[in-house]
Coordinates of C-alpha atoms in Angstrom, one line a residue:
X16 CA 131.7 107.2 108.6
X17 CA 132.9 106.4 112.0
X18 CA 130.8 104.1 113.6
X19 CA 129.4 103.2 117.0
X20 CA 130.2 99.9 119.2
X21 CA 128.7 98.6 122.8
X22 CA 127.9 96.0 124.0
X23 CA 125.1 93.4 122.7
X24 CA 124.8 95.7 120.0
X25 CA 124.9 92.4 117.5
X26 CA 122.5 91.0 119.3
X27 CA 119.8 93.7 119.2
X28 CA 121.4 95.3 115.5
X29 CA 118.8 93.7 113.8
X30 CA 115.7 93.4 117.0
X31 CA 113.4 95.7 115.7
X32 CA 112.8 93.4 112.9
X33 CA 111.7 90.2 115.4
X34 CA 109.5 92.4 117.4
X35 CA 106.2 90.9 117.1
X36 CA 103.1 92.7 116.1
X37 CA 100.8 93.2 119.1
X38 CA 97.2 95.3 117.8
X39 CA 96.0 98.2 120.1
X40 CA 93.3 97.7 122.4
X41 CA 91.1 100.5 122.8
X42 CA 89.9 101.1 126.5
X43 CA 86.3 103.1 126.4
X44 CA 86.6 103.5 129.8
X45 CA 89.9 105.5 130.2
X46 CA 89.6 107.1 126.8
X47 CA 87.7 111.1 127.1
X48 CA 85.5 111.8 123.8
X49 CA 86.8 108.9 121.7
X50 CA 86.6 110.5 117.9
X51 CA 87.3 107.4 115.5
X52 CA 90.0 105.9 113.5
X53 CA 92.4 109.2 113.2
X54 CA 91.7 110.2 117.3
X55 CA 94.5 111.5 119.8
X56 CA 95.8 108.3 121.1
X57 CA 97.5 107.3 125.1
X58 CA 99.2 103.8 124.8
X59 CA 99.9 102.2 127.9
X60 CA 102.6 99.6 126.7
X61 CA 105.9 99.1 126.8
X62 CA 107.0 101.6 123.6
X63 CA 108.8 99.2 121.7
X64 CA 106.4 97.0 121.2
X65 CA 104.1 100.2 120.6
X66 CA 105.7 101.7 118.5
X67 CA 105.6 98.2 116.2
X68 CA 101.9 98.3 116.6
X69 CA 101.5 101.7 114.9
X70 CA 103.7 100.8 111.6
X71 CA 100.5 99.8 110.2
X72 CA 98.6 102.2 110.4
X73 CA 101.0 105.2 110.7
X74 CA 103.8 104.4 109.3
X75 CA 105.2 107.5 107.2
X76 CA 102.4 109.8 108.4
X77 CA 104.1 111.3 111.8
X78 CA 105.2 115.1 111.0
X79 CA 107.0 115.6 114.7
X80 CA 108.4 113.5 117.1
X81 CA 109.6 114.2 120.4
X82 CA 111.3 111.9 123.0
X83 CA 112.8 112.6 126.1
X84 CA 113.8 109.0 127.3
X85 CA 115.9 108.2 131.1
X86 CA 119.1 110.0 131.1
X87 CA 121.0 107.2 132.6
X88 CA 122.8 109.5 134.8
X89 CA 122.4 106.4 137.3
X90 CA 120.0 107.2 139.6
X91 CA 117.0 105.9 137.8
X92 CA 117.0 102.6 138.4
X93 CA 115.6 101.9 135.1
X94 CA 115.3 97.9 133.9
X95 CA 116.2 96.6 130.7
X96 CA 113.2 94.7 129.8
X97 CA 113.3 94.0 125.5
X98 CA 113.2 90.2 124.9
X99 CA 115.9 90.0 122.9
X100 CA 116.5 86.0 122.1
X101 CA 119.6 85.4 122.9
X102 CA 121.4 83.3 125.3
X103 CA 124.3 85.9 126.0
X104 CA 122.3 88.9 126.6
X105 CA 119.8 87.3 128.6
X106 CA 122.0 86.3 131.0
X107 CA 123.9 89.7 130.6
X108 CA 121.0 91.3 132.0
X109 CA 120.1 88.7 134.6
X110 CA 123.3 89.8 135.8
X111 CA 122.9 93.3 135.8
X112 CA 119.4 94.8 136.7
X113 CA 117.9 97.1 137.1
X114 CA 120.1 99.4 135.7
X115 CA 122.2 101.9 138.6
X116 CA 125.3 104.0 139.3
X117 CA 127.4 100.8 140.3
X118 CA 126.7 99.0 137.1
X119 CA 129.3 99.9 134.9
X120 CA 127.8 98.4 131.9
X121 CA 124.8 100.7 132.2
X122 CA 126.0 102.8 129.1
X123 CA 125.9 99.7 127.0
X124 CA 122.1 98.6 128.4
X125 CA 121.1 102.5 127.6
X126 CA 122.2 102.2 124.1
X127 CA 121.1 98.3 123.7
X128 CA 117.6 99.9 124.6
X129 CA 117.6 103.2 122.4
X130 CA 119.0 101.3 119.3
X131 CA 115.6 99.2 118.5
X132 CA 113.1 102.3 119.0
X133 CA 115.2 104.8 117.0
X134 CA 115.0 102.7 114.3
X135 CA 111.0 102.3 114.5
X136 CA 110.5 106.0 115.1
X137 CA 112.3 106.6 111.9
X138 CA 109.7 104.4 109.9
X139 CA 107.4 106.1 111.5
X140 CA 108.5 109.8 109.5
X141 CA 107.1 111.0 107.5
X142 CA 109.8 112.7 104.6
X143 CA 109.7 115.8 105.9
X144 CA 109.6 114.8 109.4
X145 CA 111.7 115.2 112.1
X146 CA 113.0 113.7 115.4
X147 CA 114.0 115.7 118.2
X148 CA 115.3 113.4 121.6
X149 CA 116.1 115.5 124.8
X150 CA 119.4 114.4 126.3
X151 CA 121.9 115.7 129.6
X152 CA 125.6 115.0 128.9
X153 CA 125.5 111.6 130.0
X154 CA 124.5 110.0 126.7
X155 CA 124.9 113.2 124.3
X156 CA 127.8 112.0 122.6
X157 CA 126.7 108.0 122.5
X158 CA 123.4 109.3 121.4
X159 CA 125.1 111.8 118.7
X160 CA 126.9 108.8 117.3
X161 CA 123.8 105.7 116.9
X162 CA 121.3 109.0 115.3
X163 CA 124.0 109.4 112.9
X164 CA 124.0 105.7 112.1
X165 CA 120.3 105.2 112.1
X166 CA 118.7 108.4 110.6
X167 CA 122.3 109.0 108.7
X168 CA 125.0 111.7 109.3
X169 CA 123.8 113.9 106.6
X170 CA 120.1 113.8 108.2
X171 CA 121.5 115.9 111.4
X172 CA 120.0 119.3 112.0
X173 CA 121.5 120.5 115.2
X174 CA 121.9 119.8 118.4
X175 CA 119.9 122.8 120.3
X176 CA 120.8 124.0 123.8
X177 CA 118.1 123.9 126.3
X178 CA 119.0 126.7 129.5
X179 CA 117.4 124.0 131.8
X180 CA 118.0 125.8 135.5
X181 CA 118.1 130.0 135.6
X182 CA 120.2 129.3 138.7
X183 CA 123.2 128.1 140.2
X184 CA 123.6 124.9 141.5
X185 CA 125.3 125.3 144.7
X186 CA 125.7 121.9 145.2
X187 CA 127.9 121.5 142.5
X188 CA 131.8 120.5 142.3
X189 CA 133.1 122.1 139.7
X190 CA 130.6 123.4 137.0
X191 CA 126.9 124.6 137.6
X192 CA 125.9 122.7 134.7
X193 CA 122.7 124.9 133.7
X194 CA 122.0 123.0 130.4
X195 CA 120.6 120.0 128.7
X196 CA 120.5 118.9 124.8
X197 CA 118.1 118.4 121.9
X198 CA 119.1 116.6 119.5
X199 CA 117.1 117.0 116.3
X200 CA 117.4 114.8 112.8
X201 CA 115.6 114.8 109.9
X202 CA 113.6 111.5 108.1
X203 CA 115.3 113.4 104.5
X204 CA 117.4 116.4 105.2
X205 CA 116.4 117.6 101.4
X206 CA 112.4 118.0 102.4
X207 CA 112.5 119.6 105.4
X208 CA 111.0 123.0 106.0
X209 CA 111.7 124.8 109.0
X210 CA 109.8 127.7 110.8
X211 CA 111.7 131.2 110.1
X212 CA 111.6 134.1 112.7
X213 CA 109.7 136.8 111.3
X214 CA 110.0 140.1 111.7
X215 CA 108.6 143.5 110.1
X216 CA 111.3 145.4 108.2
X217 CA 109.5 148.1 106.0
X218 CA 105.7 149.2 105.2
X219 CA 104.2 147.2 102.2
X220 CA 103.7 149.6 98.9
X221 CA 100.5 147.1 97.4
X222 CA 97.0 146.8 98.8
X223 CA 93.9 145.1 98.8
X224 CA 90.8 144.9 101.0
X225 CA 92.4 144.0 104.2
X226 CA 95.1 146.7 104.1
X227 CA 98.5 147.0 103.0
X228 CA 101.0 144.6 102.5
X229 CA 104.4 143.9 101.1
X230 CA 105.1 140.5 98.3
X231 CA 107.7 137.6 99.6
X232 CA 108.7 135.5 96.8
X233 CA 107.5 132.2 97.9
X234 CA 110.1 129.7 95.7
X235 CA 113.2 128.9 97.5
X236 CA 116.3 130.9 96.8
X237 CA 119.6 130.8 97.6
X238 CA 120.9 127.2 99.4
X239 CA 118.7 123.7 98.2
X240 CA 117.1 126.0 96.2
X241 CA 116.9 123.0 93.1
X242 CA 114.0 120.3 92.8
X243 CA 116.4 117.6 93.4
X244 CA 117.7 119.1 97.1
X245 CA 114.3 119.2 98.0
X246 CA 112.1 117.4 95.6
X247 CA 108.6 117.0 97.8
X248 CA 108.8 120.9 97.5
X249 CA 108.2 120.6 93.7
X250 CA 104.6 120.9 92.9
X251 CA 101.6 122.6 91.0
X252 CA 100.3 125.5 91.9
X253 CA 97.1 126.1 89.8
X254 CA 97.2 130.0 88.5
X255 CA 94.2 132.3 88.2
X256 CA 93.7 131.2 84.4
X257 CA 94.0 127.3 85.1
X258 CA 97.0 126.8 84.0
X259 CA 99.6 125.1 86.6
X260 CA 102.7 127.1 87.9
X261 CA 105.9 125.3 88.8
X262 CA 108.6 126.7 90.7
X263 CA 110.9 127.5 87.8
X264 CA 114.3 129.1 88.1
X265 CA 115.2 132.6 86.1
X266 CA 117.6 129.9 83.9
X267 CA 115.2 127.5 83.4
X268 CA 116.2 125.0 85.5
X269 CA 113.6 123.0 87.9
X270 CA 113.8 124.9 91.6
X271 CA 111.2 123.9 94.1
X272 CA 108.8 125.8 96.2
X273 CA 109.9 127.3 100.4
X274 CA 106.4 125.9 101.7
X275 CA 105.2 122.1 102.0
X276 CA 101.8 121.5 99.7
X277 CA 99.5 121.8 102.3
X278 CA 101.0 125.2 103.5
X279 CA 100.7 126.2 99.7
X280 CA 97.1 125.5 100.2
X281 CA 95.8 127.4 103.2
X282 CA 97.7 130.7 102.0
X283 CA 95.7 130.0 98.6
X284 CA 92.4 129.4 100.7
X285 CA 93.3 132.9 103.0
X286 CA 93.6 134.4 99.6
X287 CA 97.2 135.3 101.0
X288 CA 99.1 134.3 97.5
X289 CA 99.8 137.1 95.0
X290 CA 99.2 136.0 91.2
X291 CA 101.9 138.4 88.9
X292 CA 101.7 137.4 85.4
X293 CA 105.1 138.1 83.6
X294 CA 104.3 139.7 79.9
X295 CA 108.1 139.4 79.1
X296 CA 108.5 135.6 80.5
X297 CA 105.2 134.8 79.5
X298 CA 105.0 133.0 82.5
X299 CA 103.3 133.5 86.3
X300 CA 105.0 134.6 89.4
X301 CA 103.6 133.6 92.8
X302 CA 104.1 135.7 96.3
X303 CA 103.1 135.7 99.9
X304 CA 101.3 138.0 100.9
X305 CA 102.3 139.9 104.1
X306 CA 100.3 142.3 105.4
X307 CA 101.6 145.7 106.9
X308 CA 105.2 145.4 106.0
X309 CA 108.0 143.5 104.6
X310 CA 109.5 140.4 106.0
X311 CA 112.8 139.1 106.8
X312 CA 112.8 136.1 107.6
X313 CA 115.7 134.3 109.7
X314 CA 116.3 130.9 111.4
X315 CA 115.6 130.4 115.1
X316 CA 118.8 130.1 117.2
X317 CA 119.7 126.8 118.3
X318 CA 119.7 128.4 122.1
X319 CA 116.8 127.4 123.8
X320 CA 116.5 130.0 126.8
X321 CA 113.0 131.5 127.0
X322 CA 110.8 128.8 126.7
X323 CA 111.1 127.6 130.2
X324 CA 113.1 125.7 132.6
X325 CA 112.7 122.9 134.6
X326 CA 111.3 124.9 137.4
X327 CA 108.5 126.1 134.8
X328 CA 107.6 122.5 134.4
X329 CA 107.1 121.5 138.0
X330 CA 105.0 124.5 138.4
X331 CA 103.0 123.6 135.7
X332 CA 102.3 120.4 136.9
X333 CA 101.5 121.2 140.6
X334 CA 99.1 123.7 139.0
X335 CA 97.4 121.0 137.2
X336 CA 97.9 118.2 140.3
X337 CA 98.2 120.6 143.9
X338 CA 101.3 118.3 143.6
X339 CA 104.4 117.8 142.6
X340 CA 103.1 114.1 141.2
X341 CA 105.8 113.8 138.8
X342 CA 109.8 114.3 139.1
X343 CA 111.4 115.9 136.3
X344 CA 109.0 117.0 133.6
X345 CA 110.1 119.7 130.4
X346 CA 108.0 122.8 129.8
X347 CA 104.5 123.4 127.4
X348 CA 106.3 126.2 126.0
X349 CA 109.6 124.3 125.2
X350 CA 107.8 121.8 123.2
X351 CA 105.5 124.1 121.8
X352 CA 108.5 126.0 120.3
X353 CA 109.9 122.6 118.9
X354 CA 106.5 121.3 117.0
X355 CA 106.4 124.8 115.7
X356 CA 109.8 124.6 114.3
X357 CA 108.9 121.6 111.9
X358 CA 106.0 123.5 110.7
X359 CA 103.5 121.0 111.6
X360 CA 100.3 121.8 110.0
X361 CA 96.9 121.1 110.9
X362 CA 95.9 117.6 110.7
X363 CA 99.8 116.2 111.0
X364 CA 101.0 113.9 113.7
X365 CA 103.6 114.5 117.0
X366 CA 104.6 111.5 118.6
X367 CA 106.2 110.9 122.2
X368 CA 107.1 107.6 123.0
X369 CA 108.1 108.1 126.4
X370 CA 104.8 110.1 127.3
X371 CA 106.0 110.7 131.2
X372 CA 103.8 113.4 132.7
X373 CA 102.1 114.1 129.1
X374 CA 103.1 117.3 127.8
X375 CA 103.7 117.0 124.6
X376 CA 99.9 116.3 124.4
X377 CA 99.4 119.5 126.5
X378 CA 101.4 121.3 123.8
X379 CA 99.7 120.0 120.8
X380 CA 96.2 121.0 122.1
X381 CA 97.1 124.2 123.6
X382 CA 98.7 124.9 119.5
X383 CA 95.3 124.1 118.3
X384 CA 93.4 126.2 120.8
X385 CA 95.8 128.9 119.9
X386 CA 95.3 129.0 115.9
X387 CA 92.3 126.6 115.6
X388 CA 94.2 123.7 114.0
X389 CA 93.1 120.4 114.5
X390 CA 97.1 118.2 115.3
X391 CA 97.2 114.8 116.6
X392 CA 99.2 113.2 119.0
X393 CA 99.9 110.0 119.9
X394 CA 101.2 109.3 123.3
X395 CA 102.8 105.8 124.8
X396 CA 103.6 105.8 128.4
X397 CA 105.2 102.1 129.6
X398 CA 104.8 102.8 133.5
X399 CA 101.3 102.2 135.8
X400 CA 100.7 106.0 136.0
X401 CA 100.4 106.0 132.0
X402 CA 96.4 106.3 133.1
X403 CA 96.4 108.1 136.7
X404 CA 99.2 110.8 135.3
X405 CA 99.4 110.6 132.1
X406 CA 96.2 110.7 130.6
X407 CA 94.7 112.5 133.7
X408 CA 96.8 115.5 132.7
X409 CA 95.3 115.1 129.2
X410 CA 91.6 114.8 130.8
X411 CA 92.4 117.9 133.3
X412 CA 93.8 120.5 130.4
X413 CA 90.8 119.3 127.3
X414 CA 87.7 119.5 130.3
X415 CA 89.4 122.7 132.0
X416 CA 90.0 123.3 135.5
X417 CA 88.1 125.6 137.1
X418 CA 90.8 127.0 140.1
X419 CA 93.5 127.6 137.0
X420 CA 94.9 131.1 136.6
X421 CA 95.3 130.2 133.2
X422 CA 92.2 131.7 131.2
X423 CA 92.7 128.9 128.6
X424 CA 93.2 126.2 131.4
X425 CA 90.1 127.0 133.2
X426 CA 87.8 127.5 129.8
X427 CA 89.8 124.0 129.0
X428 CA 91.7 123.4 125.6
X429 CA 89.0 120.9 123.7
X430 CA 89.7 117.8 122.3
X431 CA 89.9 114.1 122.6
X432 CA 91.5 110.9 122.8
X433 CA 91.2 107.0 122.6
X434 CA 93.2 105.4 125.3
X435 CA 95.0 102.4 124.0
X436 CA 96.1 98.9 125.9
X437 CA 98.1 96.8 123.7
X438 CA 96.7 93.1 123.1
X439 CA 98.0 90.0 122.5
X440 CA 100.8 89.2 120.2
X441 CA 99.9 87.9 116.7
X442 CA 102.0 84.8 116.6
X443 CA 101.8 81.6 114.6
X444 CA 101.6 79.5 117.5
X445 CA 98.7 81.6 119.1
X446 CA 96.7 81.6 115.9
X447 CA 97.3 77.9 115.3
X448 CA 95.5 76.6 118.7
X449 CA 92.9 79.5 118.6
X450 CA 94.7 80.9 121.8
X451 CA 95.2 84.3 120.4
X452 CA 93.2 85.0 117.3
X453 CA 93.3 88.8 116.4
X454 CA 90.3 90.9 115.2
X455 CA 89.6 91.3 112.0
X456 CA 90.7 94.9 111.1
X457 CA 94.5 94.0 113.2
X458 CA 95.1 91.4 111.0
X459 CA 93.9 93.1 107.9
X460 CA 96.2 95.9 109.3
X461 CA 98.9 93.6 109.9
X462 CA 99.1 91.9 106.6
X463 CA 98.7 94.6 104.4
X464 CA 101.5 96.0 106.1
X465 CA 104.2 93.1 106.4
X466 CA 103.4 92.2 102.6
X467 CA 103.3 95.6 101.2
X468 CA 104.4 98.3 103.3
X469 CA 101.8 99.8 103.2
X470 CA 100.3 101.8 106.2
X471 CA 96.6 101.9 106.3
X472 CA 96.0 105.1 107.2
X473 CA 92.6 106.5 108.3
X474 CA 90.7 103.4 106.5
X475 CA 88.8 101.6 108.6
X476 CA 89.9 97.8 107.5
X477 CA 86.9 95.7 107.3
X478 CA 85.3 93.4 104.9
X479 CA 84.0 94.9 101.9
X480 CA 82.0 92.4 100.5
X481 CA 81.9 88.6 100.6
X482 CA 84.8 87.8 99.2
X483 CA 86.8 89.3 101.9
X484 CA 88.2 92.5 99.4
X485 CA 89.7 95.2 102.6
X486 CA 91.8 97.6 100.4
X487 CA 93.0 98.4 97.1
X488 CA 96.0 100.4 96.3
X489 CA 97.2 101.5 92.5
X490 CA 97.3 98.1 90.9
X491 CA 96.3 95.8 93.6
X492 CA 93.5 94.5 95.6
X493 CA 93.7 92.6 98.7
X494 CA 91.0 89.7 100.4
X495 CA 91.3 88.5 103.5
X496 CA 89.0 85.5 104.5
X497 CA 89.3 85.5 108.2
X498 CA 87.0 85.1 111.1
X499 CA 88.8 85.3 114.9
X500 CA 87.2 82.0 115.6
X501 CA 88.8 78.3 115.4
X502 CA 85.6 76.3 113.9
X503 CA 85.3 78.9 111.0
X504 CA 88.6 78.8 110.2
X505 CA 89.6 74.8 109.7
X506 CA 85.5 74.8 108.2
X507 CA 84.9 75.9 104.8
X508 CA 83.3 79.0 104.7
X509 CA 87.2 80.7 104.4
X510 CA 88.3 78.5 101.4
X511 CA 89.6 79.7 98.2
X512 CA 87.6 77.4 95.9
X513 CA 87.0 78.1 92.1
X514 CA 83.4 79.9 92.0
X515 CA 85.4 82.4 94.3
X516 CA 88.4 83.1 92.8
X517 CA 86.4 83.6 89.8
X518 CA 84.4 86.2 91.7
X519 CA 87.4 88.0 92.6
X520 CA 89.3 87.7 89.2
X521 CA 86.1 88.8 87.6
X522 CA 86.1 92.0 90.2
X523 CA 89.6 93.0 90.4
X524 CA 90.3 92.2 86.2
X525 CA 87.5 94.4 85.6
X526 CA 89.4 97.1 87.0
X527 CA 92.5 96.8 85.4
X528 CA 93.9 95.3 88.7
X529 CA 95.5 91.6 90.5
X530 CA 94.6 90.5 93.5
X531 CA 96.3 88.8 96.7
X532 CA 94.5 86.4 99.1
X533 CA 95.2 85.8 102.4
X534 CA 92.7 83.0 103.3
X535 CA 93.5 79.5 106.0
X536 CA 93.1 77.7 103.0
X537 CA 92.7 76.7 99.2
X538 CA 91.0 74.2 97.0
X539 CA 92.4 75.4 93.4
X540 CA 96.5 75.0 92.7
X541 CA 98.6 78.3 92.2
X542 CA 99.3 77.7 88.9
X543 CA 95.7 77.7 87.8
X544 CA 95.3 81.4 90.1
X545 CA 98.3 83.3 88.2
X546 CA 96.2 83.1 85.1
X547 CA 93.3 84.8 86.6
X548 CA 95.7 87.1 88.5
X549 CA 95.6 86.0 92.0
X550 CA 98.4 85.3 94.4
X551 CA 97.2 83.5 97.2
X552 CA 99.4 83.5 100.7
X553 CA 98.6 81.1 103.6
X554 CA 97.4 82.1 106.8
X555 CA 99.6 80.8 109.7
X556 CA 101.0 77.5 107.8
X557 CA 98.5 74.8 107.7
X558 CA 95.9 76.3 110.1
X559 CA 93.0 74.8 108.0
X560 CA 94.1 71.3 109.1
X561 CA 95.2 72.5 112.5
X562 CA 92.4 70.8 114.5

């Protein structure tokens, strides 16, 4: 596959790795009708360094993301700001910054900044997820090129055509150039299931209590129509006699289902699933059911004209501001359309990294206020305004606005969210001097994740019991012995000594598990631990004897 090259890109190939972990912050004060651990989130932060503070906790959980980063078209003014550590580029950028027209490098600083944060978003899919980025013809083609080499060629889905003006630009040269670009990748091509349009084709010949309707076979046919094109679409579906269904092709062979699980689920809850037992087969057939007609279902065009332009976006902001408080800013309806293309159910995740005036929030809620689902987003806005704009906006369309024309705008859309500052870095050198000691649930987060990979989730990581167990996954448990303060630390009370490690083999042996310690110190040898199936792993290298 052909590949991209610009410059510093061996410095920065690899700087998503070196980013260190900084925990988020939450701010009551800024943050409207904080609801827990899974709330709406605002970061204000630069998004690189956000986006590494989420892996923990969400990493593999976001459904949608949507991005609509500078366009480099060189009026901007944007500044290359990532701390990459490297003699060269720094002084490549000292150089050259903020980024302008007259820097002719600026396509090279653009793509030195994208590189790092595409590669985070993408750990930040979930398998069925997608990425959509919104781009002008400045960067299309570099930005075609590094997707295909960080989400992979064969992950592309298409690159949709936004109608961005309805009228001529009069100022223009040669070409009125009415368009921009979204370009949209999968996390795994194979598990991706994307909103059909729908459309009534013929009355429905069966019936129930709520009226007529027509059956749509609901396992996949035709194209990636097997279980190993699409294998998260391969699943149970429990029939009216208990037994579980599969979706099974007329030769036999393993197919997979056209809905995600979940989706599977709330037609099963609406009673909206057809049950036809085959005599011949001996086996069950499962439909949708659709009420008043047939279906035909086709795929949306990858023209985006009547969601909005940019015009509709500036209107919806004065109406939301009595000012034009932001420059450029896309449409509700234009991301609206997008979420709704990935099927994102109730309870998934949109992110937008480069929050701007907030709409994608906007959209999410005014999707839930529509069908009553309950989606989250997560916003991160780098810039001051991340509170006065960005979250404002938020504030104004959840509590309602009273002068809106908008019935739903005045009545407000509901909802929440915890506004988020990011703290300090968690960094050997901080921990060791007691300069920068995290909390306890950040570093619980933290570890768990850099050891295992594992993203927390919606658990709330705090001591269990006094032995410092936080989580326990399949076959493992994990302790942390950890206080955010100095004395404790280099004292005793967080030392692995024998009557504890006993404790904990006792505990975790007992059910059929090992466990792994993270503690400042020890007082009982590794080799004498494996027995009793503990791995213990030292807290930032020597710290017990630090002071």
């Amino acid at each position: 596959m052909p590949t991209l090259d610009f410059k510093g890109k061996q410095h920065i190939y690899a700087h998503h790795l070196s980013v260190p972990y900084r925990p988020l912050v939450p701010d009551a004060d800024r943050s409207l009708n904080p609801g827990g651990a899974d709330d709406n989130l605002i970061i204000h932060g630069d998004n690189l360094h956000a986006l590494k503070a989420l892996l923990p906790r969400y990493a593999g959980r976001v459904k949608c993301i949507y991005i609509d980063p500078p366009y480099n078209t060189g009026n901007e003014g944007w500044v290359y700001n990532d701390k990459v550590n490297s003699p060269l580029m720094k002084q490549w950028l000292k150089e050259n910054s903020p980024v302008d027209n007259e820097d002719l490098e600026r396509h090279d600083k653009w793509l030195c900044m994208m590189w790092p944060r595409l590669h985070l978003l993408k750990e930040l899919l979930v398998d069925d997820g997608v990425i959509f980025v919104s781009i002008d013809d400045n960067e299309q083609h570099h930005l075609r090129m590094m997707m295909n080499e960080v989400f992979g060629e064969v992950n592309f889905v298409a690159n949709y055509v936004w109608k961005s003006r309805s009228g001529k630009d009069h100022t223009a040269k040669h070409v009125s150039n009415n368009h921009e670009h979204v370009l949209c990748y999968a996390r795994n091509i194979g598990s991706v299931d994307f909103a059909k349009d729908e459309r009534v084709s013929a009355k429905g010949k069966y019936s129930d209590s709520r009226g007529s309707y027509a059956r749509e076979q609901v396992r996949q046919w035709g194209t990636n129509d097997r279980r190993i094109d699409r294998p998260t679409m391969y699943y149970p579906v429990v029939a009216p006699d208990g037994s579980d269904v599969f979706p099974i092709k007329d030769n036999g062979e393993e197919g997979c289902w056209r809905v995600s699980q979940s989706r599977m689920q709330r037609l099963v809850d609406a009673d909206e699933i057809d049950y036809v037992f085959d005599e011949t087969k001996g086996m069950w057939n499962i439909y949708a059911k659709k009420y008043g007609g047939r279906i035909t279902r086709t795929a949306y065009y990858s023209i985006l004209e009547t969601y909005g332009t940019s015009a509709n976006g500036t209107k919806e902001i004065r109406s939301l501001f009595t000012d034009k408080v932001f420059d450029t800013t896309k449409p509700v309806n234009l991301v609206k359309h997008l979420i709704t293309l990935t099927n994102v159910n109730r309870g998934d995740i949109v992110l937008d990294s480069f929050a701007g005036s907030g709409t994608t929030a906007h959209a999410v809620l005014a999707l839930n206020k529509e069908d009553g689902g309950n989606r989250k987003f997560i916003l991160v806005e780098c810039e001051d305004y991340a509170d006065t704009i960005t979250a404002e906006r938020v504030r104004r369309v959840i509590e309602g606005i009273p002068d809106a024309r908008d019935k739903s705008l005045r009545e407000g859309l509901g909802g929440s969210f915890t506004y988020c500052n990011l703290g300090a870095p968690i960094e050997l050198e901080g921990m060791l001097t007691g300069e920068a000691l995290p909390s306890y649930s950040a570093l619980a987060a933290y570890l768990l994740h850099t050891s295992s990979g594992i993203s927390a989730g919606s658990a709330d990581l705090e001591r269990q019991n006094e032995d410092g167990l936080y989580y326990t996954n399949g076959s493992t448990d994990y302790y942390l012995l950890y206080e955010p303060d100095l004395d404790w630390l280099c004292g005793n009370e967080g030392i692995l000594n024998v009557e504890r490690a006993e404790r904990i083999s006792a505990a975790s042996r007992g059910n059929g598990r090992n466990a792994i310690v993270f503690g400042p110190g020890k007082y009982i040898g590794q080799r004498d631990l494996t027995p009793m199936g503990i791995t213990f792993c030292q807290l930032p290298y020597e710290m017990h004897s630090a002071k």
